[in-house]
Short mmCIF file of C-alpha atoms in Angstrom, two decimals:
data_model
loop_
_atom_site.label_atom_id
_atom_site.label_comp_id
_atom_site.label_asym_id
_atom_site.label_seq_id
_atom_site.Cartn_x
_atom_site.Cartn_y
_atom_site.Cartn_z
CA MET A 227 -21.64 55.83 14.82
CA LYS A 228 -18.06 54.46 12.13
CA ILE A 229 -17.30 52.20 14.66
CA ARG A 230 -21.17 50.84 15.31
CA LEU A 231 -21.03 50.11 12.10
CA ILE A 232 -17.50 47.77 11.23
CA SER A 233 -17.96 46.58 14.40
CA THR A 234 -19.41 44.10 14.15
CA ALA A 235 -17.79 42.05 11.38
CA ALA A 236 -14.02 43.95 12.27
CA SER A 237 -10.92 42.22 14.88
CA VAL A 238 -9.91 43.63 18.21
CA ALA A 239 -7.21 45.18 15.29
CA ALA A 240 -9.38 46.96 13.39
CA LEU A 241 -11.10 48.78 16.06
CA LEU A 242 -8.24 50.01 17.32
CA GLY A 243 -6.69 50.46 14.69
CA ALA A 244 -9.87 52.43 13.32
CA LEU A 245 -9.42 54.54 16.23
CA ALA A 246 -5.79 55.70 15.83
CA SER A 247 -4.45 58.38 14.18
CA PRO A 248 -4.16 57.32 10.41
CA VAL A 249 -0.48 57.28 10.75
CA VAL A 250 0.09 54.29 12.92
CA GLN A 251 -2.49 52.58 12.00
CA ALA A 252 -0.73 52.27 8.78
CA ALA A 253 2.37 51.17 10.23
CA SER A 254 0.66 48.80 12.44
CA GLN A 255 -1.94 47.32 9.44
CA SER A 256 1.27 46.42 7.05
CA GLU A 257 4.01 45.38 10.00
CA MET A 258 1.19 42.74 11.56
CA ILE A 259 0.33 41.93 7.53
CA ALA A 260 4.80 40.95 7.35
CA GLU A 261 4.67 38.95 10.40
CA GLY A 262 1.10 37.32 9.44
CA LYS A 263 2.81 36.31 6.15
CA ARG A 264 6.30 35.17 8.00
CA VAL A 265 4.30 32.89 10.22
CA ALA A 266 2.32 31.68 7.80
CA PHE A 267 5.42 31.06 5.59
CA HIS A 268 7.90 29.55 8.39
CA ARG A 269 7.79 25.56 8.36
CA LYS A 270 7.48 25.32 11.50
CA LEU A 271 4.64 27.65 12.13
CA GLY A 272 2.52 28.54 10.13
CA ASN A 273 3.47 26.24 6.87
CA CYS A 274 0.29 27.06 5.51
CA LEU A 275 1.99 26.58 1.83
CA THR A 276 1.94 22.09 1.92
CA CYS A 277 -1.33 23.26 1.02
CA HIS A 278 -2.26 27.10 -0.48
CA MET A 279 -0.83 28.53 -2.65
CA MET A 280 0.13 31.77 -1.41
CA ALA A 281 1.25 35.22 -3.49
CA ASP A 282 5.90 34.42 -3.30
CA GLY A 283 5.29 31.44 -1.12
CA GLU A 284 7.56 28.98 -3.34
CA SER A 285 7.27 25.37 -4.21
CA PRO A 286 3.72 25.12 -2.76
CA GLY A 287 1.12 21.69 -2.27
CA ASN A 288 -1.93 22.12 -3.73
CA VAL A 289 -4.16 20.29 -1.39
CA GLY A 290 -6.12 23.53 0.32
CA PRO A 291 -7.72 26.09 -2.34
CA PRO A 292 -5.23 28.45 -3.18
CA LEU A 293 -5.52 31.66 -0.69
CA ILE A 294 -6.59 33.77 -3.32
CA ALA A 295 -9.19 37.79 -3.48
CA MET A 296 -9.75 36.36 -0.25
CA LYS A 297 -11.72 39.60 1.18
CA ALA A 298 -14.10 39.03 -2.22
CA ARG A 299 -14.42 35.73 -0.75
CA PHE A 300 -13.94 36.64 3.45
CA PRO A 301 -15.93 39.43 4.64
CA ASP A 302 -15.64 38.61 7.43
CA LYS A 303 -12.29 38.71 8.94
CA LYS A 304 -13.64 36.30 11.59
CA VAL A 305 -15.16 33.81 9.73
CA LEU A 306 -11.49 33.45 8.62
CA ARG A 307 -10.57 34.17 11.84
CA ALA A 308 -12.43 30.77 12.45
CA GLN A 309 -11.84 28.20 9.87
CA ILE A 310 -7.67 29.15 10.99
CA TRP A 311 -8.76 28.13 14.75
CA ASP A 312 -10.07 24.85 14.73
CA SER A 313 -11.06 24.13 10.65
CA THR A 314 -12.88 21.03 12.12
CA SER A 315 -16.20 22.83 13.21
CA ASN A 316 -16.90 23.61 9.72
CA ASN A 317 -15.55 20.12 8.62
CA PRO A 318 -14.31 17.53 10.68
CA ALA A 319 -12.49 16.05 8.09
CA THR A 320 -9.88 18.44 6.64
CA MET A 321 -6.85 18.35 6.30
CA MET A 322 -6.05 21.70 7.80
CA PRO A 323 -5.27 21.44 11.46
CA PRO A 324 -7.03 23.32 13.60
CA PHE A 325 -3.89 26.10 13.93
CA GLY A 326 -5.83 27.69 17.16
CA LYS A 327 -7.38 24.70 19.23
CA HIS A 328 -4.70 22.32 19.35
CA SER A 329 -2.30 25.86 19.90
CA ILE A 330 -0.12 24.88 16.94
CA LEU A 331 -0.25 29.36 16.93
CA THR A 332 -0.73 31.52 19.53
CA GLU A 333 -3.56 33.67 20.00
CA ASP A 334 -1.50 36.77 19.16
CA GLN A 335 -0.10 35.31 15.82
CA ILE A 336 -3.34 33.82 14.41
CA ASP A 337 -4.95 37.53 14.03
CA ALA A 338 -1.62 38.49 12.17
CA VAL A 339 -2.04 35.78 9.67
CA VAL A 340 -5.34 36.59 9.72
CA GLU A 341 -4.54 40.42 8.70
CA PHE A 342 -1.99 38.74 6.11
CA VAL A 343 -4.24 36.07 4.97
CA HIS A 344 -7.18 39.09 4.55
CA SER A 345 -4.32 41.73 2.22
CA LEU A 346 -4.09 38.16 -0.30
CA MET B 138 -10.39 34.87 28.10
CA HIS B 139 -8.37 32.21 24.95
CA LYS B 140 -9.03 28.41 25.22
CA THR B 141 -5.90 27.72 26.60
CA ILE B 142 -6.85 24.59 28.60
CA LEU B 143 -9.16 23.35 26.19
CA ALA B 144 -7.21 23.46 23.05
CA VAL B 145 -4.24 22.11 25.43
CA SER B 146 -5.93 18.90 26.05
CA ALA B 147 -7.81 18.64 22.44
CA ALA B 148 -4.03 18.26 21.83
CA LEU B 149 -3.46 15.59 23.53
CA THR B 150 -6.66 13.67 22.44
CA VAL B 151 -7.29 12.08 19.17
CA SER B 152 -10.26 12.07 16.94
CA LEU B 153 -11.84 9.25 14.64
CA LEU B 154 -13.81 9.88 11.89
CA ALA B 155 -17.11 7.85 12.59
CA PRO B 156 -18.27 7.13 9.94
CA LEU B 157 -15.53 5.11 8.54
CA THR B 158 -15.68 2.74 11.57
CA ALA B 159 -19.34 2.36 11.88
CA ILE B 160 -19.84 0.68 9.16
CA ALA B 161 -18.06 -2.50 9.61
CA SER B 162 -16.20 -4.84 6.89
CA SER B 163 -14.69 -7.31 5.86
CA PRO B 164 -10.58 -7.57 5.44
CA GLU B 165 -11.40 -9.04 2.33
CA GLU B 166 -13.70 -5.97 1.12
CA ASP B 167 -11.53 -3.64 3.12
CA LEU B 168 -8.75 -4.55 0.63
CA LYS B 169 -11.24 -4.83 -2.38
CA ALA B 170 -12.03 -1.08 -1.82
CA PHE B 171 -8.90 -0.16 -0.83
CA ARG B 172 -7.35 -1.05 -4.29
CA ASP B 173 -10.46 -0.46 -6.70
CA TYR B 174 -9.61 3.34 -4.62
CA TYR B 175 -6.67 3.44 -5.92
CA HIS B 176 -6.46 1.34 -9.62
CA ALA B 177 -9.57 4.65 -10.32
CA LYS B 178 -7.09 7.52 -8.49
CA PHE B 179 -4.56 6.52 -10.66
CA PRO B 180 -5.73 4.41 -13.77
CA ASP B 181 -2.30 4.64 -15.79
CA THR B 182 -0.62 2.92 -12.77
CA PRO B 183 -1.18 -0.90 -12.77
CA GLU B 184 -1.25 -2.73 -9.79
CA ALA B 185 1.79 -4.79 -10.05
CA ASP B 186 3.18 -1.31 -10.56
CA PHE B 187 2.22 -0.08 -6.98
CA ILE B 188 5.06 -1.22 -4.96
CA ASN B 189 7.54 1.21 -6.41
CA GLY B 190 5.38 3.79 -3.50
CA VAL B 191 6.14 7.15 -4.58
CA TYR B 192 7.42 6.22 -8.32
CA SER B 193 4.91 4.34 -9.05
CA ILE B 194 2.44 7.23 -9.82
CA ASP B 195 5.11 10.72 -10.85
CA GLU B 196 7.52 9.85 -13.90
CA ASP B 197 9.03 12.59 -13.45
CA SER B 198 10.91 12.09 -10.49
CA ARG B 199 10.62 7.68 -11.72
CA VAL B 200 12.84 8.78 -14.72
CA GLN B 201 16.40 9.44 -11.03
CA TRP B 202 15.31 7.64 -9.88
CA GLU B 203 15.35 4.52 -12.04
CA ASN B 204 19.16 6.43 -12.53
CA MET B 205 19.80 5.69 -9.47
CA GLU B 206 18.75 2.18 -8.75
CA GLU B 207 22.06 1.63 -11.54
CA PHE B 208 23.66 1.07 -9.06
CA PRO B 209 21.78 -0.13 -5.82
CA VAL B 210 23.57 2.83 -2.85
CA TYR B 211 22.05 -0.45 -0.46
CA GLU B 212 24.30 -2.80 -2.27
CA GLU B 213 26.68 -2.88 0.91
CA ASP B 214 24.26 -3.11 3.18
CA ILE B 215 22.92 -6.60 1.58
CA ALA B 216 26.19 -8.23 1.58
CA ALA B 217 26.51 -6.84 5.11
CA GLY B 218 23.07 -8.48 6.35
CA GLU B 219 24.56 -11.11 4.29
CA GLU B 220 27.35 -12.07 6.72
CA LEU B 221 25.36 -10.60 9.58
CA PHE B 222 22.63 -13.99 8.20
CA ASN B 223 25.15 -16.41 7.58
CA THR B 224 27.60 -15.60 10.78
CA PRO B 225 27.22 -18.22 13.47
CA PHE B 226 25.97 -17.16 16.77
CA ALA B 227 28.37 -17.92 20.40
CA ASN B 228 26.35 -21.37 20.28
CA GLY B 229 27.02 -22.00 16.86
CA LYS B 230 22.93 -21.67 15.67
CA THR B 231 22.54 -19.90 13.28
CA TYR B 232 19.47 -18.08 11.79
CA ALA B 233 18.89 -20.18 9.74
CA ASP B 234 18.00 -23.03 12.74
CA CYS B 235 15.82 -21.02 13.94
CA LEU B 236 13.76 -18.78 11.18
CA LYS B 237 11.33 -20.14 9.07
CA GLY B 238 11.51 -21.91 6.65
CA GLY B 239 14.97 -21.17 7.11
CA GLY B 240 14.43 -17.50 6.78
CA VAL B 241 15.56 -17.19 3.02
CA GLY B 242 12.60 -15.85 0.84
CA THR B 243 10.55 -15.46 3.51
CA ARG B 244 9.12 -11.95 4.14
CA GLN B 245 6.36 -12.06 2.09
CA MET B 246 4.80 -14.54 4.65
CA TYR B 247 5.74 -11.72 7.55
CA PRO B 248 4.30 -10.14 9.82
CA TYR B 249 2.08 -13.20 10.63
CA PHE B 250 -0.06 -13.54 13.15
CA ASP B 251 0.32 -16.14 16.25
CA SER B 252 -2.34 -18.27 17.15
CA ASP B 253 -0.05 -19.99 20.20
CA THR B 254 0.00 -16.04 22.21
CA GLY B 255 -2.16 -13.82 20.07
CA ASN B 256 0.46 -11.53 19.40
CA ILE B 257 1.76 -10.20 15.47
CA VAL B 258 5.39 -11.49 14.31
CA THR B 259 7.02 -9.70 11.79
CA LEU B 260 10.18 -9.74 10.57
CA GLU B 261 12.60 -7.72 12.71
CA GLU B 262 10.93 -9.28 16.03
CA ALA B 263 11.49 -12.77 14.22
CA ILE B 264 15.43 -12.10 14.32
CA ASN B 265 15.11 -10.63 18.03
CA THR B 266 13.75 -13.83 19.33
CA CYS B 267 16.25 -15.29 17.30
CA ARG B 268 19.48 -14.02 19.03
CA VAL B 269 17.30 -14.26 22.46
CA ASP B 270 16.70 -17.78 22.27
CA ASN B 271 20.42 -18.83 21.23
CA GLY B 272 21.92 -16.57 24.14
CA GLU B 273 22.67 -13.91 22.11
CA LYS B 274 21.57 -9.58 22.88
CA PRO B 275 18.50 -8.47 20.77
CA LEU B 276 20.27 -5.86 18.65
CA LYS B 277 18.74 -2.54 18.06
CA TYR B 278 15.15 -2.06 15.86
CA LYS B 279 15.37 0.84 13.29
CA LYS B 280 18.37 0.84 11.31
CA GLY B 281 21.46 -0.82 11.97
CA PRO B 282 22.31 -4.71 11.68
CA ILE B 283 18.57 -5.48 11.87
CA ALA B 284 18.21 -3.71 8.93
CA GLN B 285 20.66 -5.07 7.20
CA ILE B 286 19.54 -8.40 7.55
CA SER B 287 15.76 -7.54 7.22
CA ALA B 288 17.48 -6.12 3.62
CA TYR B 289 19.27 -9.32 3.22
CA ILE B 290 16.11 -11.46 3.05
CA ALA B 291 13.41 -8.89 1.42
CA TYR B 292 16.59 -9.58 -1.30
CA THR B 293 16.33 -12.90 -1.41
CA SER B 294 12.55 -12.94 -1.36
CA ARG B 295 12.08 -10.56 -4.70
CA GLY B 296 9.11 -11.14 -6.45
CA ASN B 297 7.75 -13.31 -3.59
CA LYS B 298 4.05 -12.11 -3.06
CA ILE B 299 2.91 -10.50 -0.73
CA ASN B 300 0.50 -13.88 1.48
CA ILE B 301 -0.59 -12.23 4.45
CA GLU B 302 -3.07 -14.62 6.17
CA ILE B 303 -6.46 -13.32 8.40
CA PRO B 304 -6.65 -16.69 10.73
CA ASN B 305 -10.79 -17.23 11.70
CA ASP B 306 -8.94 -16.59 14.90
CA GLU B 307 -11.17 -13.22 17.23
CA ARG B 308 -7.38 -12.12 18.13
CA ALA B 309 -6.57 -11.50 14.21
CA LEU B 310 -9.31 -9.56 13.26
CA ALA B 311 -8.61 -7.86 16.46
CA GLN B 312 -5.51 -7.43 15.63
CA TYR B 313 -6.51 -6.30 12.39
CA GLU B 314 -8.13 -3.41 13.70
CA ARG B 315 -6.31 -1.97 15.75
CA GLY B 316 -4.23 -1.70 12.50
CA LYS B 317 -7.30 0.05 10.25
CA LYS B 318 -7.90 1.97 13.15
CA HIS B 319 -4.14 3.89 13.04
CA TYR B 320 -4.35 4.27 10.15
CA TYR B 321 -7.81 6.09 10.07
CA MET B 322 -7.63 7.60 13.52
CA LYS B 323 -6.00 11.37 13.47
CA ARG B 324 -3.55 12.93 15.89
CA GLY B 325 -1.08 14.85 16.93
CA GLN B 326 -1.28 18.32 17.26
CA LEU B 327 -1.87 18.32 13.32
CA ASN B 328 -4.86 16.90 13.28
CA LEU B 329 -3.91 14.18 10.89
CA ALA B 330 -4.00 10.34 9.96
CA CYS B 331 -2.30 8.26 7.97
CA ALA B 332 -5.40 8.14 5.06
CA ASP B 333 -4.85 12.26 4.96
CA CYS B 334 -1.69 12.06 3.66
CA HIS B 335 -1.25 8.45 1.41
CA TYR B 336 -5.14 7.64 0.83
CA TYR B 337 -7.76 10.89 0.38
CA ASN B 338 -5.00 12.40 -0.25
CA SER B 339 -1.76 10.53 -2.51
CA GLY B 340 -0.65 11.86 -5.56
CA MET B 341 -1.10 15.52 -3.90
CA LYS B 342 1.24 17.91 -3.11
CA GLY B 343 2.20 18.35 0.83
CA ARG B 344 4.95 21.78 -0.95
CA SER B 345 6.37 19.90 -3.29
CA GLU B 346 5.85 16.16 -1.59
CA ILE B 347 4.19 14.39 -3.46
CA TRP B 348 1.89 11.78 -1.12
CA SER B 349 2.15 8.09 -2.15
CA PRO B 350 -0.51 5.44 -1.98
CA SER B 351 0.05 3.18 0.51
CA LEU B 352 -0.74 -0.02 -1.85
CA GLY B 353 2.39 -1.36 -1.92
CA HIS B 354 4.33 0.67 0.68
CA PRO B 355 5.37 -2.87 2.76
CA THR B 356 7.23 -4.94 0.09
CA GLY B 357 10.04 -2.46 -0.76
CA MET B 358 11.45 -2.10 2.93
CA PRO B 359 13.44 -1.62 4.75
CA VAL B 360 13.77 1.56 2.62
CA PHE B 361 17.40 3.79 2.28
CA ARG B 362 16.36 7.54 1.78
CA TRP B 363 19.06 9.65 0.60
CA GLY B 364 18.32 12.27 1.61
CA LYS B 365 17.18 12.85 5.41
CA TRP B 366 18.59 9.35 6.93
CA GLY B 367 21.49 8.62 4.35
CA GLU B 368 21.22 5.00 5.35
CA LEU B 369 19.04 1.78 5.42
CA GLY B 370 15.52 1.98 8.48
CA THR B 371 12.59 -0.34 8.61
CA LEU B 372 9.26 0.45 7.91
CA HIS B 373 8.70 0.89 12.11
CA ARG B 374 11.25 4.10 11.51
CA ARG B 375 9.17 5.07 9.16
CA PHE B 376 6.12 4.68 10.61
CA GLY B 377 7.68 6.89 13.34
CA GLY B 378 8.62 9.51 11.37
CA CYS B 379 5.43 10.77 9.70
CA ASN B 380 3.94 10.11 13.60
CA LYS B 381 6.13 12.63 14.07
CA ASN B 382 6.25 15.14 11.25
CA ILE B 383 2.74 15.41 12.40
CA ARG B 384 3.22 16.28 16.04
CA ALA B 385 2.27 13.00 17.36
CA LYS B 386 4.34 11.21 19.88
CA PRO B 387 5.41 8.45 17.60
CA PHE B 388 4.76 4.68 19.10
CA LYS B 389 7.79 2.71 19.65
CA ALA B 390 9.45 -0.04 17.15
CA GLN B 391 7.79 -3.00 17.76
CA SER B 392 5.37 -2.07 20.01
CA ASP B 393 2.55 -3.75 19.16
CA GLU B 394 0.39 -0.35 17.69
CA TYR B 395 3.17 0.10 15.04
CA LYS B 396 2.75 -4.43 15.10
CA ALA B 397 -1.04 -3.95 14.11
CA LEU B 398 -0.27 -1.35 11.56
CA GLU B 399 2.28 -3.53 9.67
CA TYR B 400 -0.88 -6.28 10.05
CA TYR B 401 -2.87 -4.39 8.32
CA LEU B 402 -1.32 -2.78 5.68
CA THR B 403 0.31 -5.13 4.72
CA TYR B 404 -2.44 -7.73 4.39
CA LEU B 405 -4.08 -5.20 1.91
CA SER B 406 -0.86 -5.31 -0.24
CA ASN B 407 -1.67 -8.81 -0.45
CA GLY B 408 -0.55 -10.33 -3.85
CA LEU B 409 2.66 -7.98 -4.46
CA GLU B 410 6.04 -8.68 -5.30
CA ILE B 411 8.37 -8.08 -2.74
CA ASN B 412 11.02 -5.90 -3.94
CA GLY B 413 13.05 -4.71 -1.13
CA PRO B 414 14.97 -3.25 -0.29
CA SER B 415 13.98 -0.01 -2.39
CA SER B 416 15.87 3.75 -2.07
CA ARG B 417 14.55 6.75 -1.63
CA LYS B 418 14.99 10.45 -1.99
#
């Protein structure tokens, strides 16, 4: 019942989290966010700071919009994931690299980045 | 389940922004549109000042750079280039005997379209052709002696205005179009075009680095980069570096692709003064 309600919006990770015990859920969720942050900030991985201001990120660029209040702007995590997986489907001329489509990040890394960005 | 195979092949292909190529325009029209765009974007930068790269649009770094230029870091390279230029080949001939116009003060006419071969001739290539024709070995293209000779020729050409002609010859226009296509085409794993950084987003910041306008890029070459190179490098070395940064396989220095790109970009800087060699942080 509860699962049905959130299933359309939730990623697999969140679904598994909802099924797991509250303690385990908290740990894996925060681990995932930490990993997502590492990937997002790493110059050879997400390097999102080249273009986006993000909390805690030093000397960000200003080509993309600041990544703040993400839950309000992306209530549906799938939409957020799609933007990161292939930014060009939304805007073929975009500066933003298609992180999934061009295998810049692995699927797991993208899942983690989505968790992190959604927490901003 | 996940689209790994598809993703790998997608990373290898390049996509072209349709509207840009769909609208055919003459070089003259391109030049005007290119300049109008940068002037609207950087109204405080006089046209003649675009020769100073990122320093033409960023006051803060400009002050630092002007201080640096008081004791030019490339001075020894110019001297070395002059010496190389004046040293006769084994057969007694010199560069002055075989370069167009004697070489000195001629930077502004490169690259040019050679109607005999249909190829673009760059200064660095002309230097090597000169060597080979006189029985010497060609020099490596990205740095070292060739950059020094190029620096000396640029230095003796300072103040001369870039004057690239695109003759009424289909082959010349094809070279120009090839360069233009390279400039606007998204490529590499990061899916970026030269134009993404140096045109549409020039003046914006990637991390803390401001992307310079392409207008004026060719005037200051070769360039001594303090940080990244610690030495002098040619324009094509820079092209290769920017291609690598977006994780695209760079073309070879003096490949037909980069020569065409140089032809396109240098034409768009027509009328600007040569101020090479230059230094960048």
